[in-house]
Amino acid sequence: GLDIGYIGPIIESVSFEHDVVHSDAGSIPSGTEGLIVSLFSLGAMLTAFPPVSSYFLDCWGRKASIMIGSVIFVIGSVVQALAWSTTQLLIGRFVAGMSLGFFFPALVL
């Protein structure tokens, strides 16, 4: 929930709307806002899908899966941090979300 939780205030930020979404109209279209929030979860669902996650756990092991997920999260975070367009932000959100599919099956909560 951390990544889903912190994106809310960022979406409402005037500088975010101006610099990333390039919207001077005062608000982000609801469809774009929904994509920004939901693509993180969609990336997580893709890699948490049992055929994908079990492949990495069976072939690479638990520790390697956690390391791969960590690298993917860092890549997604860097893409989001450097994004100057909505498309780049969406790609970063999806990639960062993919990391969770490696974490969830491998980490003991």
JSON list of N, CA, C and O in Angstrom, two decimals, residues 1 13 17 26 48 91:
[
{"chain": "A", "resi": 1, "resn": "GLY", "atom": "N", "xyz": [0.79, -1.19, 0.00]},
{"chain": "A", "resi": 1, "resn": "GLY", "atom": "CA", "xyz": [0.00, 0.00, 0.00]},
{"chain": "A", "resi": 1, "resn": "GLY", "atom": "C", "xyz": [0.83, 1.26, 0.00]},
{"chain": "A", "resi": 1, "resn": "GLY", "atom": "O", "xyz": [0.30, 2.34, -0.20]},
{"chain": "A", "resi": 13, "resn": "SER", "atom": "N", "xyz": [-0.83, 17.63, -6.68]},
{"chain": "A", "resi": 13, "resn": "SER", "atom": "CA", "xyz": [0.14, 18.72, -6.67]},
{"chain": "A", "resi": 13, "resn": "SER", "atom": "C", "xyz": [0.08, 19.53, -7.96]},
{"chain": "A", "resi": 13, "resn": "SER", "atom": "O", "xyz": [0.04, 18.98, -9.06]},
{"chain": "A", "resi": 17, "resn": "GLU", "atom": "N", "xyz": [0.90, 18.38, -11.94]},
{"chain": "A", "resi": 17, "resn": "GLU", "atom": "CA", "xyz": [-0.05, 18.58, -13.04]},
{"chain": "A", "resi": 17, "resn": "GLU", "atom": "C", "xyz": [0.59, 19.39, -14.17]},
{"chain": "A", "resi": 17, "resn": "GLU", "atom": "O", "xyz": [0.38, 19.11, -15.34]},
{"chain": "A", "resi": 26, "resn": "GLY", "atom": "N", "xyz": [-6.15, 22.86, -14.52]},
{"chain": "A", "resi": 26, "resn": "GLY", "atom": "CA", "xyz": [-6.49, 22.82, -13.10]},
{"chain": "A", "resi": 26, "resn": "GLY", "atom": "C", "xyz": [-6.69, 21.43, -12.55]},
{"chain": "A", "resi": 26, "resn": "GLY", "atom": "O", "xyz": [-6.64, 21.23, -11.36]},
{"chain": "A", "resi": 48, "resn": "ALA", "atom": "N", "xyz": [2.80, -11.44, -10.33]},
{"chain": "A", "resi": 48, "resn": "ALA", "atom": "CA", "xyz": [2.37, -12.33, -9.26]},
{"chain": "A", "resi": 48, "resn": "ALA", "atom": "C", "xyz": [1.54, -13.50, -9.80]},
{"chain": "A", "resi": 48, "resn": "ALA", "atom": "O", "xyz": [1.25, -14.44, -9.06]},
{"chain": "A", "resi": 91, "resn": "ILE", "atom": "N", "xyz": [4.73, 4.16, -17.55]},
{"chain": "A", "resi": 91, "resn": "ILE", "atom": "CA", "xyz": [5.67, 3.05, -17.71]},
{"chain": "A", "resi": 91, "resn": "ILE", "atom": "C", "xyz": [6.40, 2.79, -16.39]},
{"chain": "A", "resi": 91, "resn": "ILE", "atom": "O", "xyz": [6.54, 1.64, -15.96]}
]
